[in-house]
Amino acid sequence: MAELPFPDLDPTSDRAVFRQIADHIRHAIERGTLAEGDKVPSEAQLMQHYGVARMTIRNALQVLQGEGLTVAEHGRGVFVRSHPPVRRLASDRFARRHREQGKAAFIAETEGAGGKPTVDSIKITEERPSADVAELLGISSEDQVIARSRRYLINGQPVETAVSYIPAEIARDTRIAQPDSGPGGIYARLEELGFRLDRFVEEIRSRMPLRDEVRALKLAPGVPVFHLVRTAYAADGRAVEVCDTVMSSDAYVLSYELPAR
Amino acid sequence: MAELPFPDLDPTSDRAVFRQIADHIRHAIERGTLAEGDKVPSEAQLMQHYGVARMTIRNALQVLQGEGLTVAEHGRGVFVRSHPPVRRLASDRFARRHREQGKAAFIAETEGAGGKPTVDSIKITEERPSADVAELLGISSEDQVIARSRRYLINGQPVETAVSYIPAEIARDTRIAQPDSGPGGIYARLEELGFRLDRFVEEIRSRMPLRDEVRALKLAPGVPVFHLVRTAYAADGRAVEVCDTVMSSDAYVLSYELPAR
DNA sequence: TTGACGTACTCCTCTAGAGGAGTCATAAAT
DNA sequence: ATTTATGACTCCTCTAGAGGAGTACGTCAA
């Protein structure tokens, strides 16, 4: 059996054994001794190398998994997590000139980067808005909204879920309430309806995903999500859409330009 | 002993016992049966209630901790995590009109929100930039930069660490290279030096913290961080500063305004 | 060549213990 | 009144097992 590239435990340290082991493996990953996609030595190998019980090894591996450094595959082994190519979202991604190309923002960007975009599980309902959404839209929570929910995938890998809320008064019986919202997406439709879009405000949070989100985005353990809420304002100052999206944090880098004025 | 507010296990389910238990507790937290700050029943109580081994209970609690829903305090118990008040960072936070008040952005904002701001562990070095920083600043990685690192706290609670890199050619022997950079902060100094700031570009990532970051920000388990890199551009298009900051995700909501043009 | 099967290896779940260490309240000693 | 000791309760670490289930791969029969 080949020697493992890990030092021995330090019995004088007050650091718990499983943490020391996690430190060794983490260090190997950071140095590149274990590269992306590499297999971490098996539980049995590690048990033998360190001479500790299996649970101690599992605790160590658990730590790394929680840090998002590794993923375990049942029956195959534990692997150093490889990071997928990220999408960089620029702050001009909703500029009108892009919309006029006739493609929705997501499709245009993804194709531009050489990926295959898909949109999935499109559901449209009419409902009462939550208090938050009503507040952002500046309407009463008694009023109805059209909720368009969907999931975005790149090369079959889910990266984002989104729900748009548009006041029913605006969107009812328009193409916005149809699964296929047409060329340029719903922002193009809103402009056709006379709501010239003026600005968007995005609020960004970062947190660990809920269980449903883990499933919908096929998230590896230890991967947080961006929670982004965008409000679209028309030229008259009226909010015409709120879009609530959850994005896998390792699929995205968000980029914004701020004026110094 | 009081009855615990959890149902029995479903022995027919193929869901692992510890996951079922985690589900019960998570559900109680979501419904509010267990409110923020409440103590989760102790391991012993849960063992007795469910009639399972202690490790099974600990696994369940581990799941919740990994989700950032609970924190364990050695010797005291496990508690539902309470979320501190968040700071909302607006996209005009670096506007010149704020700088002219004579206060650095962080101080002004925090006092405005009624908190006590502190800046901590200020260290200034002159060094060679990393490849990333050199690229953003548009300089060679042979050139020197001034690195200003510091930590921000609100009411004694660390919320953010930041390192600013400014080309040494610009900042050497100026107040920027002093621990106290003077009224209005380094952006005010840069403008005094003739670099009229034009725009900032911020790139945002979200990820789990490294070990050092957990320590520096006193992060609870299961709390991700924002990793934000801001580049400041002068009116001539030259990059004059790169600021690399790591923020506790439960202390911040980031807000940006995007033009629709 | 193909497909079924077995086997070895992997991680997953769970049990049943043990000692350690931090916290807190109370009782005893000063 | 203050300090010190004690004990109950908490979570933390670790051991030593057991059976389960998914994966990879070689063997053997069709």
XYZ file of C-alpha atoms (C1' of nucleotides) in Angstrom:
582
model
C 0.000 0.000 0.000
C 1.269 3.390 -0.962
C 2.121 5.817 1.778
C -0.487 8.521 2.223
C 0.761 12.078 1.856
C -0.286 13.055 5.369
C 1.855 13.620 8.438
C 1.242 11.852 11.727
C -1.083 13.120 14.409
C 0.274 15.403 17.065
C -0.714 13.729 20.330
C 0.372 16.748 22.370
C -1.979 19.079 20.497
C -5.243 19.965 22.154
C -6.827 20.055 18.718
C -9.251 17.174 18.312
C -7.950 14.254 16.318
C -10.676 14.483 13.690
C -9.890 18.169 13.231
C -6.199 17.448 12.801
C -7.054 14.890 10.142
C -9.375 17.352 8.415
C -6.568 19.912 8.545
C -4.188 17.508 6.821
C -6.584 16.754 4.010
C -7.608 20.385 3.640
C -4.000 21.359 3.450
C -3.382 18.788 0.732
C -6.292 20.215 -1.241
C -5.069 23.779 -0.836
C -1.538 22.878 -1.895
C -2.818 20.946 -4.859
C -1.462 17.597 -3.669
C -5.079 16.582 -4.026
C -6.382 18.239 -7.153
C -9.964 18.882 -8.223
C -11.733 15.633 -8.909
C -9.101 13.549 -7.151
C -10.212 10.787 -4.873
C -9.543 11.310 -1.201
C -8.140 8.153 0.421
C -10.909 5.838 1.556
C -12.118 5.624 5.121
C -10.344 2.289 5.513
C -7.046 3.671 4.245
C -7.281 6.676 6.533
C -8.198 4.495 9.510
C -5.117 2.434 8.893
C -2.844 5.393 8.304
C -3.847 7.225 11.454
C -4.745 4.218 13.574
C -8.079 5.639 14.717
C -11.667 4.470 14.710
C -13.812 4.820 11.683
C -16.127 7.397 13.232
C -13.161 9.674 13.782
C -12.318 9.512 10.096
C -15.940 10.112 9.164
C -16.068 13.164 11.395
C -13.023 14.563 9.639
C -14.542 13.960 6.218
C -17.761 15.528 7.443
C -15.940 18.720 8.300
C -14.527 19.008 4.794
C -17.868 18.260 3.218
C -19.448 20.984 5.329
C -16.834 23.401 4.055
C -17.795 22.517 0.526
C -14.332 21.147 -0.227
C -15.309 17.551 -0.964
C -18.261 15.476 -2.061
C -18.920 11.878 -1.124
C -20.312 9.505 -3.723
C -21.932 6.449 -2.307
C -20.061 3.342 -3.352
C -17.355 5.263 -5.175
C -15.451 7.369 -2.726
C -14.900 10.911 -1.571
C -13.691 13.382 -4.144
C -12.272 16.868 -4.143
C -15.046 19.063 -5.410
C -14.494 20.529 -8.835
C -15.850 23.947 -9.449
C -17.942 24.364 -12.559
C -17.363 27.311 -14.829
C -19.047 30.334 -13.376
C -21.341 32.760 -15.076
C -20.473 36.376 -14.613
C -23.571 38.513 -14.446
C -22.790 42.023 -15.526
C -24.726 45.018 -14.344
C -25.817 45.903 -17.861
C -27.458 42.542 -18.426
C -30.911 44.078 -18.571
C -29.953 46.933 -20.836
C -32.547 47.620 -23.493
C -30.089 47.046 -26.316
C -29.813 43.412 -25.249
C -33.550 43.037 -24.997
C -33.958 44.323 -28.499
C -31.992 41.364 -29.839
C -35.155 39.425 -29.156
C -33.729 37.022 -26.639
C -34.313 36.787 -22.941
C -31.306 37.749 -20.853
C -30.500 34.242 -19.709
C -30.592 32.637 -23.141
C -28.498 35.312 -24.793
C -25.818 35.276 -22.143
C -25.501 31.535 -21.916
C -25.265 31.033 -25.643
C -22.721 33.815 -25.764
C -20.592 31.862 -23.292
C -20.935 28.656 -25.299
C -23.341 26.802 -23.009
C -26.703 25.205 -23.757
C -29.401 27.080 -21.873
C -32.654 25.441 -20.851
C -35.668 26.737 -19.055
C -37.658 24.285 -17.071
C -40.755 23.707 -14.937
C -42.480 26.876 -16.016
C -45.536 27.429 -13.893
C -47.862 30.356 -13.978
C -50.421 31.098 -11.322
C -52.525 33.980 -10.197
C -52.365 34.519 -6.460
C -52.221 36.957 -3.571
C -48.736 38.381 -3.030
C -46.752 37.859 0.145
C -46.363 40.907 2.351
C -42.825 41.468 1.071
C -43.771 41.302 -2.565
C -46.819 43.529 -2.073
C -44.626 46.079 -0.330
C -42.072 46.088 -3.126
C -44.753 46.355 -5.802
C -46.493 49.082 -3.868
C -49.826 47.271 -3.942
C -52.158 45.849 -1.349
C -51.762 42.230 -0.397
C -55.445 41.936 -1.288
C -54.598 42.575 -4.932
C -53.753 39.690 -7.211
C -50.421 39.072 -8.919
C -49.319 36.808 -11.732
C -46.515 34.536 -10.510
C -44.228 33.082 -13.186
C -41.904 30.479 -11.760
C -39.231 28.626 -13.677
C -35.851 26.989 -13.386
C -32.767 27.729 -15.454
C -30.237 25.108 -16.484
C -26.924 25.249 -18.296
C -25.869 22.093 -20.095
C -28.489 20.259 -18.091
C -27.159 21.469 -14.758
C -29.664 23.562 -12.797
C -28.194 26.886 -11.724
C -31.077 29.115 -10.743
C -34.734 29.175 -9.838
C -36.796 32.289 -10.259
C -40.292 33.534 -9.555
C -41.511 36.765 -11.095
C -44.474 38.610 -9.654
C -46.348 41.079 -11.834
C -49.529 42.844 -10.750
C -52.425 40.914 -12.305
C -53.930 44.205 -13.311
C -51.007 44.631 -15.694
C -50.305 41.128 -16.851
C -53.635 39.349 -16.937
C -54.604 38.130 -20.401
C -51.279 39.170 -21.872
C -48.459 37.029 -23.113
C -46.789 37.539 -19.735
C -49.322 35.084 -18.349
C -48.412 32.524 -21.026
C -45.667 29.938 -20.577
C -43.834 31.297 -23.599
C -43.591 34.990 -22.972
C -42.218 35.654 -26.448
C -39.070 37.285 -27.837
C -37.133 39.426 -25.384
C -38.935 37.957 -22.397
C -41.348 39.638 -20.054
C -39.398 42.869 -19.908
C -39.961 43.302 -23.629
C -43.693 42.597 -23.118
C -43.903 45.131 -20.305
C -42.389 47.780 -22.525
C -44.845 46.935 -25.289
C -47.596 47.451 -22.760
C -46.358 50.983 -22.294
C -44.258 50.531 -19.192
C -40.958 51.946 -20.261
C -38.476 50.379 -17.887
C -36.281 52.838 -16.097
C -34.216 51.041 -13.498
C -33.886 47.837 -11.527
C -33.009 47.467 -7.875
C -31.437 44.217 -6.775
C -31.100 43.062 -3.192
C -28.666 40.260 -2.556
C -28.416 37.921 0.356
C -26.287 34.851 0.845
C -27.342 31.904 2.956
C -27.425 28.146 3.132
C -30.100 26.606 0.906
C -33.361 25.182 2.171
C -34.041 21.523 1.531
C -36.202 22.236 -1.486
C -33.516 24.421 -2.965
C -30.903 21.712 -2.524
C -33.135 19.445 -4.546
C -34.142 21.921 -7.230
C -30.590 23.098 -7.836
C -28.892 19.745 -7.203
C -26.590 21.473 -4.792
C -23.613 19.701 -3.290
C -23.388 19.806 0.496
C -21.697 22.925 1.787
C -22.682 25.138 -1.139
C -24.493 28.354 -0.221
C -26.909 30.219 -2.466
C -27.429 33.776 -3.552
C -30.916 34.991 -2.845
C -31.562 37.902 -5.161
C -34.702 39.994 -5.297
C -34.970 42.350 -8.249
C -37.593 45.024 -8.575
C -38.213 46.606 -11.979
C -39.397 50.207 -12.024
C -41.102 51.927 -14.909
C -40.295 55.476 -15.918
C -43.165 56.819 -13.828
C -41.599 55.280 -10.718
C -44.099 52.484 -10.497
C -42.806 49.003 -9.636
C -43.992 46.630 -12.340
C -42.235 43.392 -11.470
C -40.519 41.685 -8.572
C -38.300 38.739 -9.401
C -37.239 36.449 -6.587
C -34.364 34.215 -7.573
C -32.173 31.664 -5.862
C -28.852 30.930 -7.511
C -26.236 28.318 -6.854
C -23.299 30.252 -5.492
C -20.756 28.252 -7.362
C -22.350 28.932 -10.693
C -22.322 32.709 -10.431
C -20.223 35.761 -9.922
C -22.274 38.915 -9.738
C -20.800 42.115 -11.046
C -22.082 45.639 -10.555
C -20.929 49.045 -11.552
C -21.402 51.885 -9.117
C -21.094 55.528 -10.021
C -18.831 57.647 -7.827
C -21.056 60.664 -8.319
C -40.918 15.299 32.044
C -42.786 17.413 29.534
C -43.765 15.857 26.248
C -41.613 17.034 23.386
C -43.455 18.662 20.495
C -42.238 16.118 17.971
C -44.103 13.262 16.326
C -42.855 9.687 16.364
C -40.516 8.223 13.805
C -41.956 6.623 10.721
C -40.388 3.162 10.659
C -41.729 2.474 7.174
C -39.986 5.501 5.699
C -36.773 4.960 3.814
C -35.582 8.287 5.115
C -32.771 7.802 7.601
C -33.774 8.129 11.236
C -31.420 11.021 11.927
C -32.838 12.852 8.933
C -36.378 12.341 10.147
C -35.405 13.754 13.513
C -33.694 16.723 11.857
C -36.871 17.226 9.813
C -38.987 17.353 12.962
C -36.799 19.939 14.627
C -36.425 21.984 11.454
C -40.151 21.971 11.044
C -40.621 23.205 14.593
C -38.205 26.039 13.907
C -39.955 26.976 10.685
C -43.365 26.966 12.328
C -42.101 29.009 15.230
C -42.762 26.310 17.809
C -39.085 26.791 18.507
C -38.390 30.499 18.274
C -35.101 32.311 17.822
C -32.881 31.838 20.818
C -34.945 28.946 22.172
C -33.173 25.936 23.506
C -33.535 22.767 21.493
C -34.226 19.740 23.726
C -31.013 18.194 24.988
C -29.424 15.131 23.474
C -30.573 13.080 26.457
C -34.165 14.249 26.120
C -34.199 13.529 22.411
C -32.629 10.098 22.943
C -35.358 9.254 25.366
C -38.127 10.681 23.220
C -37.133 8.814 20.095
C -35.542 5.807 21.730
C -32.403 5.919 19.619
C -28.693 6.019 20.273
C -26.954 9.202 21.104
C -24.965 9.294 17.868
C -28.189 9.288 15.908
C -29.351 12.377 17.774
C -26.003 14.051 17.291
C -26.153 13.380 13.572
C -29.546 15.039 13.421
C -28.320 18.085 15.310
C -25.279 18.186 13.055
C -27.507 18.482 10.019
C -29.305 21.487 11.457
C -26.078 23.133 12.476
C -24.756 22.669 8.957
C -27.835 24.406 7.653
C -27.124 27.330 9.900
C -30.356 26.845 11.816
C -28.890 26.132 15.248
C -25.756 26.736 17.270
C -24.422 24.470 19.992
C -22.934 25.997 23.107
C -20.691 23.669 25.015
C -22.120 22.958 28.434
C -25.273 24.986 27.847
C -27.272 23.428 25.084
C -28.261 23.812 21.467
C -30.116 26.963 20.514
C -32.084 28.201 17.561
C -29.846 30.729 15.873
C -30.981 34.299 16.146
C -30.274 36.530 13.229
C -28.596 39.803 14.028
C -29.842 43.001 12.455
C -28.497 43.254 8.950
C -26.801 46.170 7.317
C -28.158 47.144 3.963
C -25.435 48.393 1.692
C -26.871 50.717 -0.896
C -25.320 51.241 -4.272
C -24.714 54.926 -3.625
C -22.640 54.274 -0.541
C -19.505 55.594 -2.183
C -21.126 58.675 -3.632
C -18.966 61.753 -3.337
C -21.561 63.630 -1.344
C -21.145 61.103 1.451
C -17.395 61.315 1.317
C -17.556 65.059 1.670
C -19.144 64.671 5.074
C -15.652 63.764 6.238
C -16.423 60.276 7.389
C -15.445 56.967 5.914
C -18.350 55.049 4.433
C -18.487 52.384 7.122
C -18.468 54.789 10.058
C -21.117 57.064 8.630
C -23.488 54.273 7.740
C -23.185 52.426 11.012
C -23.719 55.517 13.135
C -26.673 56.394 10.951
C -28.197 53.019 11.803
C -27.556 53.508 15.503
C -24.686 51.051 15.928
C -21.207 51.570 17.342
C -18.650 51.113 14.585
C -15.097 50.037 15.297
C -12.160 49.454 13.032
C -9.628 46.946 14.149
C -6.266 45.318 13.421
C -5.192 47.888 10.891
C -2.051 46.705 9.154
C -0.238 48.393 6.339
C 2.430 46.752 4.281
C 4.150 47.320 1.017
C 4.289 44.195 -1.084
C 4.058 42.614 -4.527
C 0.465 42.179 -5.690
C -1.087 38.819 -6.436
C -1.726 38.072 -10.096
C -5.435 38.880 -9.681
C -4.840 42.210 -8.029
C -2.151 43.199 -10.525
C -4.514 42.371 -13.360
C -7.316 44.457 -11.883
C -5.001 47.389 -11.208
C -3.511 47.103 -14.659
C 0.047 46.938 -13.336
C 2.823 44.387 -13.435
C 3.100 41.936 -10.575
C 6.678 43.212 -10.282
C 5.364 46.593 -9.170
C 4.771 47.279 -5.505
C 1.419 48.007 -3.876
C 0.404 49.380 -0.510
C -1.878 46.885 1.254
C -4.152 48.283 3.942
C -5.889 45.526 5.861
C -8.406 46.049 8.611
C -11.444 44.552 10.292
C -14.796 46.217 10.846
C -16.985 45.611 13.875
C -20.447 46.754 14.882
C -21.159 46.865 18.589
C -18.119 44.709 19.102
C -19.264 42.054 16.653
C -16.923 41.584 13.691
C -18.786 41.791 10.398
C -16.210 42.321 7.694
C -12.538 42.110 6.884
C -11.044 44.139 4.085
C -7.734 44.601 2.326
C -7.205 47.529 -0.006
C -4.439 47.495 -2.566
C -3.215 50.785 -3.996
C -0.250 51.085 -6.346
C 2.731 52.107 -4.219
C 3.608 54.635 -6.850
C 0.420 56.491 -5.916
C 0.168 55.921 -2.196
C 3.735 55.780 -0.902
C 4.505 58.512 1.604
C 0.925 59.742 1.653
C -1.641 59.477 4.373
C -3.006 56.407 2.597
C 0.007 54.548 3.925
C -0.732 55.701 7.467
C -2.989 53.763 9.858
C -5.291 56.759 10.167
C -6.064 57.717 6.615
C -7.850 60.890 7.677
C -11.351 62.308 7.157
C -13.339 60.718 4.361
C -11.023 57.720 4.168
C -8.698 56.721 1.394
C -11.117 57.658 -1.365
C -11.009 61.240 -0.158
C -7.191 61.071 -0.123
C -7.094 59.676 -3.637
C -9.212 62.533 -4.878
C -6.951 65.047 -3.140
C -4.058 63.450 -4.978
C -5.804 64.317 -8.217
C -7.478 61.019 -8.983
C -11.056 62.039 -9.464
C -13.012 58.858 -8.870
C -15.360 57.953 -11.637
C -16.841 54.559 -10.968
C -16.485 51.383 -8.949
C -16.921 47.830 -10.140
C -17.844 45.223 -7.568
C -17.623 41.492 -8.091
C -19.516 39.355 -5.628
C -19.107 35.703 -4.807
C -20.665 33.652 -2.074
C -18.939 30.695 -0.473
C -18.266 28.966 2.796
C -15.632 30.711 4.884
C -12.065 29.497 5.274
C -10.868 28.635 8.756
C -9.169 31.962 9.248
C -12.312 33.773 8.214
C -14.395 31.833 10.696
C -12.059 33.027 13.395
C -11.717 36.632 12.255
C -15.466 37.102 11.827
C -16.515 34.863 14.712
C -18.823 33.050 12.325
C -21.307 30.492 13.533
C -21.189 27.116 11.781
C -23.216 27.033 8.605
C -22.885 30.733 7.816
C -21.510 31.552 4.365
C -19.657 34.739 3.454
C -19.827 37.287 0.716
C -16.524 37.733 -1.022
C -16.566 41.121 -2.663
C -13.821 42.644 -4.784
C -14.217 46.299 -5.611
C -12.095 48.155 -8.109
C -12.082 51.951 -8.078
C -11.481 53.715 -11.390
C -10.366 57.272 -11.812
C -11.825 59.542 -14.460
C -8.986 58.718 -16.849
C -9.967 55.058 -16.685
C -7.049 54.062 -14.542
C -7.702 51.627 -11.681
C -6.441 53.217 -8.494
C -7.569 50.791 -5.825
C -8.699 47.210 -5.409
C -10.499 46.349 -2.207
C -10.890 42.691 -1.300
C -13.462 42.174 1.419
C -15.048 39.226 3.154
C -18.374 39.852 4.854
C -20.442 37.741 7.165
C -23.507 36.879 5.134
C -25.880 37.302 8.014
C -24.741 40.824 8.694
C -25.344 42.174 5.211
C -27.847 42.665 2.466
C -26.306 44.177 -0.637
C -28.386 46.465 -2.761
C -27.640 47.714 -6.255
C -29.398 49.866 -8.734
C -29.133 48.973 -12.405
C -30.107 51.257 -15.224
C -32.460 49.830 -17.836
C -30.789 51.850 -20.553
C -20.036 -10.516 -27.961
C -23.269 -10.095 -24.553
C -25.410 -10.515 -20.188
C -25.853 -12.416 -15.457
C -23.519 -13.077 -11.409
C -20.374 -12.709 -7.651
C -17.012 -10.260 -5.101
C -14.454 -6.620 -3.319
C -14.558 -2.087 -2.289
C -16.835 2.112 -1.310
C -19.702 5.209 1.756
C -24.166 5.203 4.839
C -26.679 4.289 9.000
C -27.064 2.854 13.603
C -25.905 0.842 18.231
C -23.720 0.967 22.895
C -20.666 2.328 25.344
C -16.595 5.559 27.727
C -14.283 9.672 29.442
C -13.693 14.727 28.927
C -14.854 19.494 29.493
C -17.712 23.652 29.933
C -21.782 25.844 32.582
C -24.669 26.716 36.211
C -26.834 26.546 40.610
C -26.499 25.202 45.126
C -24.235 23.939 49.383
C -20.406 24.321 52.296
C -16.498 26.695 54.105
C -14.219 30.805 55.100
C -20.937 38.306 52.833
C -17.768 36.165 50.000
C -15.411 32.432 48.294
C -14.886 27.646 47.325
C -16.360 23.104 46.448
C -19.652 19.980 44.653
C -22.749 17.846 41.522
C -26.030 17.804 37.808
C -26.510 18.795 33.312
C -24.868 20.069 28.941
C -22.275 19.118 24.496
C -17.580 17.088 22.681
C -14.525 13.405 21.389
C -13.458 8.752 20.588
C -13.812 3.585 20.456
C -15.517 -0.855 18.506
C -18.461 -2.966 16.511
C -22.730 -4.386 12.932
C -25.518 -4.524 8.749
C -26.955 -2.014 4.516
C -26.556 -0.291 -0.077
C -24.353 1.560 -4.229
C -20.372 0.876 -7.667
C -16.818 -1.308 -10.361
C -14.974 -5.168 -12.348
C -13.781 -9.705 -13.443
C -15.633 -14.357 -14.482
C -18.453 -17.423 -16.610
C -22.251 -18.998 -19.280
C -25.245 -18.220 -23.174
